[in-house]
Amino acid sequence: MSPHIPDFPKALFEELDADKLRRRFLEALLEFQNVERGSIWIKREDGYQCIEATGGEDEERLVGFVVPKDKPSIVGWVIENGKMTIAEPGKDKRHFKEAESGLDVKSTLILCYPLALKNGEVYGAVEIIDTAHAGSRLNLGKEYLELLEEFVAIGSIALGNAFAFADQKNETQKLRKIIGGLKGERPLVGKSPAFKAALEAARNYSRTDYPVLITGESGTGKELFAREIHRLSDRKDKPFLVQNVSAIPDTLLESELFGYKKGAFTGADKDKAGLFEAADGGTVFLDEIGDMPLSLQARILRVLQEHEIKPLGGTQTRTVDVRVIAATNNDLTRAIAAGTFREDLFYRINVLPLPLPPLRDRAEDIPELLDYFLSRDAARLCLGPRRFSPEALAALRKRPFPGNVREMENLVRYLLATVAEETIEAGDIPPASELRCPREAGPAQAAREGDPAAPDLTAFTWESLEHAYALALLDKFKWNVTKAAKAAGVNRSTFDSRLRKLGITKE
């Protein structure tokens, strides 16, 4: 008898990690019987799945394998009957030969025990497999088998408890994510290698105070990662302040970042602290920094180099302790070549680069993301549980999301608003083109083509047309003035000037 067996029950109940426990459990049984191959199976609706196997190179082929419920199998017979059995694969009709397909060494004798919970409910089976000639290594003595049966009974309860603990832990984590979402927090969700690499980098960066430059396509979660870096840093109890550089006109941006003194300009009737001063001790997140005007880039460079700020209209500088995290979806190397972004500023903000993967590079995260958004927003709307049918989930896994996670989040909200049933079917999902910005020709093109439904443009004044055009561009680009100006084919300053003359403001 193995010297490790007396400590076996205690070791099992001390281990709560289901993955480690099932491996330890199986290896102990094989050592007890002096064989090298074994496997653990659990009952599913459609059959019996192998969740653990050992026996050299062959074990990887077996883990995840499912024996159909309607096919004869040794594990199926043991699970359904709740009894131990001894089987000779070559002679026993219950043996499912496909499970050993491709294995160089076949089993000669199988000892299989049911796995049951404390209440007697059978949830799986464990196979102890002999591959020696005529099954000569398994000890089938009555006392030996009775002792082994006791160990299996103890181990199956411990394993069942570990599975229950793991399920409860997963549900708790899911609930925490949902509650965090209800509070306005958006947790980082994903397990793909690309996502985990970015998250690991963010966690490493949080231990320093160096500037971080987060790059990636729109909708990849740049602000979420910035918040995560701040949350894990020593500055977590200090402010985390955000400024989208492209969201306000250049003339206002400087005063927003650096503040101003009373009398600095018309309307400045009192001193106002800027973002850097308000965030002293904490973190400032500058989103879309690639759209920052050159005139301001020099001032940002001084903040990074000297930790100094001077408000508009002020004569005195003051020192601030802030960490700067910047983000952009632009190619800053091209901007440097074009002369719209300072090279020295680029190297100052790019001390710790953090590229974020688009959703197409982390497709394995789609089911988890969908489940999170569906659960969170259903709870926000006080709806009952919602789920995707297998067909709907399969369709969404194949669906392109050029808008990345943000586009997926919006799609889930659309489905919650339009589908009353608990289960969302594939037919409920609209074509991607219906929820994206239309690219068809505008009313002028329709008028030129003689469309009877096209508006009569001669009925409008030049100013009203320009007003409507500017608003349409701003709406399309989510009030990103730089992008709107680029689409209009004019300089940002020219576009901004026209907005002021037209009386267009974000408010």
XYZ file of C-alpha atoms in Angstrom:
507
model
C 0.000 0.000 0.000
C 1.269 3.484 -0.828
C 2.678 5.387 2.173
C 0.829 8.497 0.993
C -2.645 6.977 1.294
C -3.165 7.526 5.082
C -2.802 11.303 4.544
C -4.964 11.181 1.439
C -8.380 12.202 2.972
C -6.867 15.123 4.893
C -5.004 16.383 1.818
C -8.199 16.279 -0.241
C -10.304 18.314 2.156
C -7.573 20.930 2.546
C -7.509 21.617 -1.191
C -10.284 23.893 -2.529
C -8.909 24.428 -6.038
C -10.963 22.010 -8.134
C -8.314 21.688 -10.868
C -5.516 20.814 -8.434
C -7.767 18.549 -6.376
C -8.957 16.342 -9.219
C -5.385 15.902 -10.393
C -4.183 15.010 -6.905
C -7.156 12.688 -6.405
C -6.536 10.805 -9.642
C -2.790 10.496 -9.160
C -3.263 9.141 -5.618
C -5.657 6.430 -6.848
C -3.305 5.389 -9.639
C -0.381 5.244 -7.233
C -2.512 3.148 -4.869
C -3.196 0.665 -7.685
C 0.280 0.936 -9.255
C -1.004 1.858 -12.734
C -0.268 4.887 -14.913
C -3.507 5.680 -16.709
C -6.762 7.030 -15.357
C -9.496 9.564 -16.015
C -12.303 11.491 -14.310
C -15.663 12.019 -16.002
C -18.686 14.157 -15.172
C -22.294 13.886 -16.246
C -23.673 16.391 -18.740
C -27.041 16.770 -20.429
C -25.735 15.398 -23.714
C -23.407 12.740 -22.316
C -20.295 12.215 -20.186
C -17.236 14.457 -20.456
C -13.654 13.720 -19.460
C -12.349 16.572 -17.259
C -9.087 15.016 -16.101
C -6.782 12.323 -17.468
C -3.283 11.105 -16.861
C -1.123 8.647 -18.727
C 1.611 10.377 -20.672
C 1.084 12.096 -24.009
C -2.340 10.504 -24.485
C -3.989 12.450 -21.680
C -4.263 15.689 -23.684
C -6.275 13.917 -26.368
C -8.839 12.679 -23.869
C -9.535 15.789 -21.769
C -12.682 17.428 -23.107
C -13.810 14.287 -24.936
C -17.551 13.617 -24.642
C -19.150 10.181 -24.767
C -22.678 10.608 -26.192
C -25.437 9.709 -23.765
C -27.116 7.401 -26.266
C -23.968 5.297 -26.813
C -22.911 2.389 -24.556
C -19.948 3.241 -22.324
C -18.421 2.028 -19.084
C -18.502 5.484 -17.459
C -22.116 5.940 -18.550
C -23.157 2.606 -17.053
C -21.399 3.369 -13.741
C -22.873 6.870 -13.480
C -26.417 5.820 -14.328
C -26.354 2.722 -12.096
C -24.277 4.176 -9.264
C -22.187 1.007 -9.017
C -18.540 0.083 -9.369
C -17.603 -2.178 -12.253
C -14.613 -4.064 -13.627
C -14.475 -4.330 -17.406
C -12.259 -5.924 -20.040
C -12.397 -3.498 -22.991
C -11.845 -6.185 -25.624
C -14.797 -8.246 -24.398
C -17.150 -5.802 -22.666
C -19.875 -4.393 -24.954
C -20.126 -1.291 -22.758
C -16.673 -0.118 -23.799
C -16.784 2.993 -26.034
C -13.874 2.272 -28.396
C -13.806 5.770 -29.919
C -12.487 7.161 -26.618
C -9.211 5.313 -27.220
C -9.018 6.093 -30.913
C -5.519 7.196 -31.820
C -3.947 5.995 -28.562
C -0.814 3.916 -29.087
C -1.387 1.820 -25.950
C -4.890 0.450 -25.356
C -6.462 -0.437 -22.031
C -6.612 -4.093 -21.000
C -8.612 -3.797 -17.766
C -10.700 -0.929 -16.380
C -11.772 -0.388 -12.773
C -14.480 2.270 -12.642
C -16.109 3.831 -9.547
C -19.029 6.267 -9.347
C -18.430 9.735 -7.895
C -21.223 10.798 -5.579
C -22.093 13.724 -3.325
C -22.825 13.333 0.381
C -26.547 12.944 -0.387
C -25.807 10.015 -2.702
C -26.332 11.892 -5.985
C -23.936 10.539 -8.618
C -22.304 13.283 -10.661
C -19.431 11.450 -12.335
C -17.048 8.512 -12.452
C -13.350 7.767 -12.101
C -11.575 5.163 -14.221
C -8.413 3.379 -13.061
C -6.924 1.788 -16.159
C -4.448 -1.061 -16.573
C -2.555 -1.231 -19.871
C -0.381 -4.241 -18.976
C -0.936 -7.569 -20.704
C -4.142 -9.230 -19.437
C -4.610 -6.445 -16.869
C -1.999 -7.963 -14.617
C -1.120 -4.852 -12.589
C -4.502 -4.022 -11.028
C -4.981 -5.492 -7.553
C -8.537 -6.877 -7.478
C -8.358 -8.423 -4.022
C -11.630 -7.953 -2.097
C -10.135 -6.095 0.891
C -8.005 -3.976 -1.372
C -11.013 -2.970 -3.500
C -13.126 -2.224 -0.408
C -10.420 0.087 0.939
C -10.106 1.751 -2.447
C -13.883 2.220 -2.558
C -13.741 4.087 0.780
C -11.063 6.408 -0.539
C -13.064 7.050 -3.723
C -16.162 7.855 -1.642
C -14.208 10.360 0.467
C -12.512 11.848 -2.579
C -15.739 12.177 -4.551
C -17.342 14.230 -1.748
C -14.270 16.462 -1.503
C -14.228 16.893 -5.277
C -17.952 17.663 -5.327
C -17.428 20.308 -2.640
C -14.584 21.830 -4.650
C -16.788 21.982 -7.757
C -19.540 23.666 -5.731
C -17.017 26.107 -4.265
C -15.686 26.920 -7.746
C -19.227 27.496 -9.064
C -20.025 29.743 -6.105
C -16.778 31.651 -6.583
C -17.559 32.205 -10.266
C -21.079 33.399 -9.423
C -19.697 35.742 -6.758
C -17.172 37.214 -9.177
C -19.893 37.617 -11.789
C -22.161 39.311 -9.238
C -19.356 41.653 -8.187
C -18.831 42.633 -11.803
C -22.549 43.277 -12.245
C -22.729 45.332 -9.035
C -19.656 47.253 -10.128
C -21.368 47.970 -13.432
C -24.487 49.201 -11.643
C -22.320 51.586 -9.612
C -20.855 53.001 -12.784
C -17.673 50.937 -12.654
C -16.834 48.959 -15.781
C -14.630 46.005 -14.910
C -12.108 44.619 -17.354
C -13.546 41.382 -18.721
C -11.600 38.782 -20.677
C -9.313 35.772 -20.507
C -7.740 35.715 -23.979
C -3.920 35.760 -24.204
C -3.919 39.193 -25.903
C -6.178 40.709 -23.247
C -4.324 39.080 -20.344
C -0.996 40.376 -21.707
C -2.357 43.950 -21.796
C -3.819 43.580 -18.302
C -0.558 42.190 -16.938
C 1.335 45.133 -18.446
C -1.147 47.566 -16.861
C -0.673 45.942 -13.462
C 3.105 46.120 -13.807
C 2.892 49.793 -14.805
C 0.737 50.583 -11.770
C 3.769 50.022 -9.528
C 5.543 53.030 -11.056
C 4.838 56.734 -11.566
C 6.097 56.886 -15.152
C 3.857 58.234 -17.947
C 1.837 55.648 -19.881
C 0.691 55.900 -23.507
C -2.313 53.684 -24.256
C -2.900 53.049 -27.946
C -5.608 51.146 -29.735
C -8.667 51.416 -31.896
C -11.758 53.277 -30.767
C -13.841 51.240 -28.345
C -11.052 49.010 -27.003
C -11.314 50.348 -23.444
C -8.435 52.799 -23.131
C -10.037 54.736 -20.280
C -10.854 51.494 -18.435
C -7.210 50.465 -18.532
C -6.149 53.930 -17.375
C -8.530 53.646 -14.423
C -7.167 50.181 -13.633
C -3.594 51.492 -13.534
C -4.698 54.266 -11.177
C -6.764 51.882 -9.016
C -3.809 49.564 -8.473
C -1.300 52.350 -7.857
C -0.275 54.136 -4.662
C -2.328 57.090 -5.938
C -5.612 55.164 -5.756
C -6.978 57.339 -2.921
C -6.239 60.527 -4.861
C -8.194 62.008 -7.810
C -8.408 60.378 -11.229
C -9.411 63.147 -13.643
C -10.181 62.758 -17.349
C -9.953 65.235 -20.203
C -10.827 64.351 -23.793
C -8.507 66.681 -25.661
C -10.666 66.768 -28.794
C -13.959 67.370 -26.987
C -13.573 71.121 -26.430
C -12.191 74.005 -28.530
C -8.474 74.745 -28.340
C -9.085 78.109 -26.671
C -10.914 76.465 -23.779
C -8.654 73.458 -23.475
C -5.725 75.426 -22.078
C -7.830 76.963 -19.307
C -9.379 73.566 -18.515
C -5.964 71.987 -18.050
C -4.059 74.819 -16.385
C -6.777 77.015 -14.885
C -6.840 80.807 -14.964
C -6.548 83.872 -12.767
C -9.267 86.428 -12.279
C -9.258 88.935 -15.142
C -7.259 86.683 -17.489
C -9.953 87.130 -20.143
C -13.483 88.431 -20.509
C -15.717 86.499 -18.144
C -12.923 85.333 -15.842
C -14.451 86.921 -12.740
C -12.643 84.625 -10.292
C -9.664 82.263 -10.061
C -10.240 78.757 -11.310
C -8.029 75.703 -10.697
C -7.154 73.639 -13.741
C -7.238 69.876 -14.135
C -3.578 69.371 -13.204
C -3.938 71.365 -9.991
C -7.186 69.600 -9.053
C -5.550 66.202 -9.610
C -2.512 66.960 -7.418
C -1.335 63.668 -5.917
C -3.407 61.641 -8.364
C -3.645 60.830 -12.054
C -4.635 62.849 -15.134
C -5.887 60.896 -18.148
C -5.541 62.791 -21.433
C -7.671 61.011 -24.017
C -7.128 61.590 -27.758
C -3.847 63.375 -27.062
C -3.013 63.109 -30.751
C -5.554 65.887 -31.377
C -3.868 68.328 -28.995
C -2.830 71.597 -30.689
C 0.903 72.235 -30.985
C 0.643 75.381 -28.889
C -0.435 73.314 -25.881
C 1.964 70.441 -26.407
C 4.890 72.527 -25.166
C 3.045 73.252 -21.910
C 2.241 69.559 -21.386
C 5.919 68.802 -21.980
C 6.856 71.187 -19.148
C 4.417 69.465 -16.788
C 6.101 66.142 -17.533
C 9.645 67.511 -17.291
C 9.424 70.023 -14.442
C 6.078 69.173 -12.780
C 5.193 72.857 -13.071
C 2.001 74.629 -14.116
C 1.092 78.265 -14.599
C -2.557 79.328 -14.955
C -3.674 81.669 -17.729
C -3.085 85.256 -16.654
C -0.815 84.161 -13.829
C 2.790 85.120 -13.169
C 3.695 82.464 -10.626
C 4.269 78.778 -11.306
C 3.433 76.050 -8.867
C 4.581 72.479 -8.565
C 2.104 69.620 -8.951
C 2.495 65.909 -8.327
C 0.499 64.167 -11.044
C 0.920 61.062 -13.084
C -0.009 61.486 -16.748
C -1.648 58.670 -18.680
C -2.359 59.525 -22.311
C -4.307 57.681 -24.980
C -4.808 57.921 -28.719
C -6.156 55.947 -31.638
C -4.003 57.968 -34.041
C -0.612 56.960 -35.410
C 1.602 59.458 -33.604
C 4.654 58.595 -35.711
C 2.747 59.830 -38.768
C 1.627 62.910 -36.856
C 5.263 63.630 -35.980
C 6.246 63.277 -39.647
C 3.392 65.611 -40.617
C 4.531 68.172 -38.062
C 1.319 68.061 -35.993
C 2.804 66.325 -32.959
C 6.026 67.069 -31.113
C 8.589 64.286 -31.173
C 9.990 65.256 -27.765
C 6.497 65.052 -26.229
C 5.963 61.645 -27.803
C 9.037 60.257 -26.081
C 7.951 61.822 -22.786
C 4.492 60.249 -22.779
C 5.567 56.945 -24.318
C 7.778 55.809 -21.431
C 5.434 52.871 -20.784
C 3.591 51.909 -23.991
C 0.354 49.940 -23.626
C -1.176 48.775 -26.934
C -4.697 47.363 -26.547
C -5.924 44.527 -28.772
C -9.025 45.013 -30.929
C -11.910 42.632 -30.324
C -11.089 40.645 -33.467
C -7.802 39.616 -31.798
C -9.564 38.373 -28.652
C -12.560 36.536 -30.114
C -12.522 34.006 -27.270
C -13.600 36.820 -24.916
C -16.834 37.503 -26.830
C -19.082 35.058 -24.870
C -17.882 36.389 -21.491
C -18.276 40.017 -22.594
C -21.770 39.372 -23.943
C -22.790 37.628 -20.735
C -21.448 40.495 -18.621
C -23.177 43.251 -20.614
C -26.427 41.289 -20.793
C -26.499 40.583 -17.032
C -25.424 44.091 -16.034
C -27.857 46.011 -18.226
C -30.754 43.639 -17.534
C -30.199 44.325 -13.830
C -30.035 48.068 -14.489
C -33.384 47.896 -16.282
C -34.867 45.681 -13.533
C -35.506 42.931 -16.066
C -35.441 39.226 -15.327
C -32.512 37.022 -16.353
C -31.648 37.168 -20.041
C -29.569 34.824 -22.134
C -28.499 34.195 -25.713
C -29.548 31.014 -27.472
C -26.672 28.839 -28.734
C -27.504 29.929 -32.297
C -27.474 33.629 -31.336
C -24.190 33.217 -29.501
C -22.661 31.449 -32.496
C -23.819 34.273 -34.789
C -22.342 36.936 -32.517
C -19.017 35.123 -32.291
C -18.755 35.392 -36.089
C -19.990 38.987 -36.252
C -17.360 41.655 -36.972
C -17.216 44.447 -34.394
C -15.193 47.275 -35.967
C -16.346 49.465 -33.066
C -14.883 46.857 -30.704
C -16.222 46.405 -27.160
C -18.193 49.671 -27.236
C -20.100 48.511 -30.323
C -20.854 45.174 -28.651
C -22.102 46.954 -25.527
C -24.449 49.108 -27.615
C -25.735 46.046 -29.484
C -26.618 44.322 -26.198
C -28.511 47.430 -25.062
C -30.402 47.490 -28.352
C -31.379 43.826 -27.935
C -32.562 44.378 -24.361
C -34.724 47.245 -25.570
C -36.239 45.356 -28.515
C -36.524 41.738 -27.312
C -39.086 41.026 -24.597
C -38.423 37.284 -24.316
C -35.962 35.784 -21.855
C -33.944 34.143 -24.630
C -32.472 36.240 -27.426
C -32.532 34.292 -30.692
C -30.315 34.664 -33.756
C -33.234 36.187 -35.657
C -33.456 39.021 -33.111
C -29.997 40.290 -34.004
C -30.132 43.061 -36.616
C -27.648 43.229 -39.489
C -24.542 45.167 -38.530
C -25.269 47.787 -41.206
C -28.465 48.858 -39.421
C -26.630 49.963 -36.281
C -23.618 51.643 -37.865
C -23.151 55.082 -39.382
C -24.740 55.105 -42.865
C -22.335 55.748 -45.697
C -24.913 56.451 -48.385
C -24.931 59.679 -50.341
C -26.528 62.684 -48.682
C -29.488 64.807 -49.793
C -27.420 66.780 -52.314
C -26.483 63.578 -54.127
C -30.096 62.414 -54.029
C -31.237 65.742 -55.473
C -28.713 65.507 -58.301
C -30.000 62.041 -59.118
C -33.562 63.307 -59.349
C -34.906 61.489 -56.286
C -38.488 62.772 -55.822
C -38.123 62.303 -52.053
C -35.001 64.475 -51.920
C -35.371 67.884 -50.212
C -35.441 71.052 -52.300
C -32.097 72.580 -51.340
C -33.010 75.930 -52.902
C -35.541 76.387 -50.105
C -32.709 76.724 -47.562
C -30.408 79.638 -46.824
C -26.637 79.168 -47.082
C -26.266 79.637 -43.328
C -28.969 77.091 -42.466
C -27.354 74.503 -44.738
C -23.934 75.156 -43.221
C -25.454 74.932 -39.736
C -27.081 71.558 -40.518
C -23.895 70.278 -42.171
C -21.694 71.222 -39.216
C -24.085 69.612 -36.726
C -24.255 66.440 -38.808
C -20.452 66.175 -38.839
C -20.162 66.804 -35.113
C -22.829 64.225 -34.398
C -21.139 61.663 -36.641
C -17.758 62.131 -34.958
C -19.193 62.424 -31.430
C -18.172 66.087 -31.182
C -14.555 65.385 -32.031
C -13.869 68.777 -33.641
C -10.558 67.705 -35.164
C -12.086 64.728 -36.960
C -15.116 66.750 -38.070
C -12.844 69.447 -39.508
C -10.781 66.826 -41.305
C -13.926 65.300 -42.839
C -15.023 68.784 -43.959
C -11.639 69.333 -45.586
C -10.721 72.441 -43.571
C -8.289 73.285 -40.790
C -9.511 72.759 -37.247
C -9.130 76.479 -36.449
C -11.242 77.385 -39.500
C -13.917 74.863 -38.561
C -13.899 76.038 -34.947
C -14.274 79.641 -36.094
C -17.281 78.733 -38.236
C -18.893 76.957 -35.285
C -18.615 80.096 -33.184
C -20.114 82.237 -35.945
C -22.966 79.777 -36.356
C -23.557 79.773 -32.606
C -22.936 76.015 -32.295
C -21.735 74.749 -28.925
C -21.795 71.322 -27.359
C -24.165 72.539 -24.650
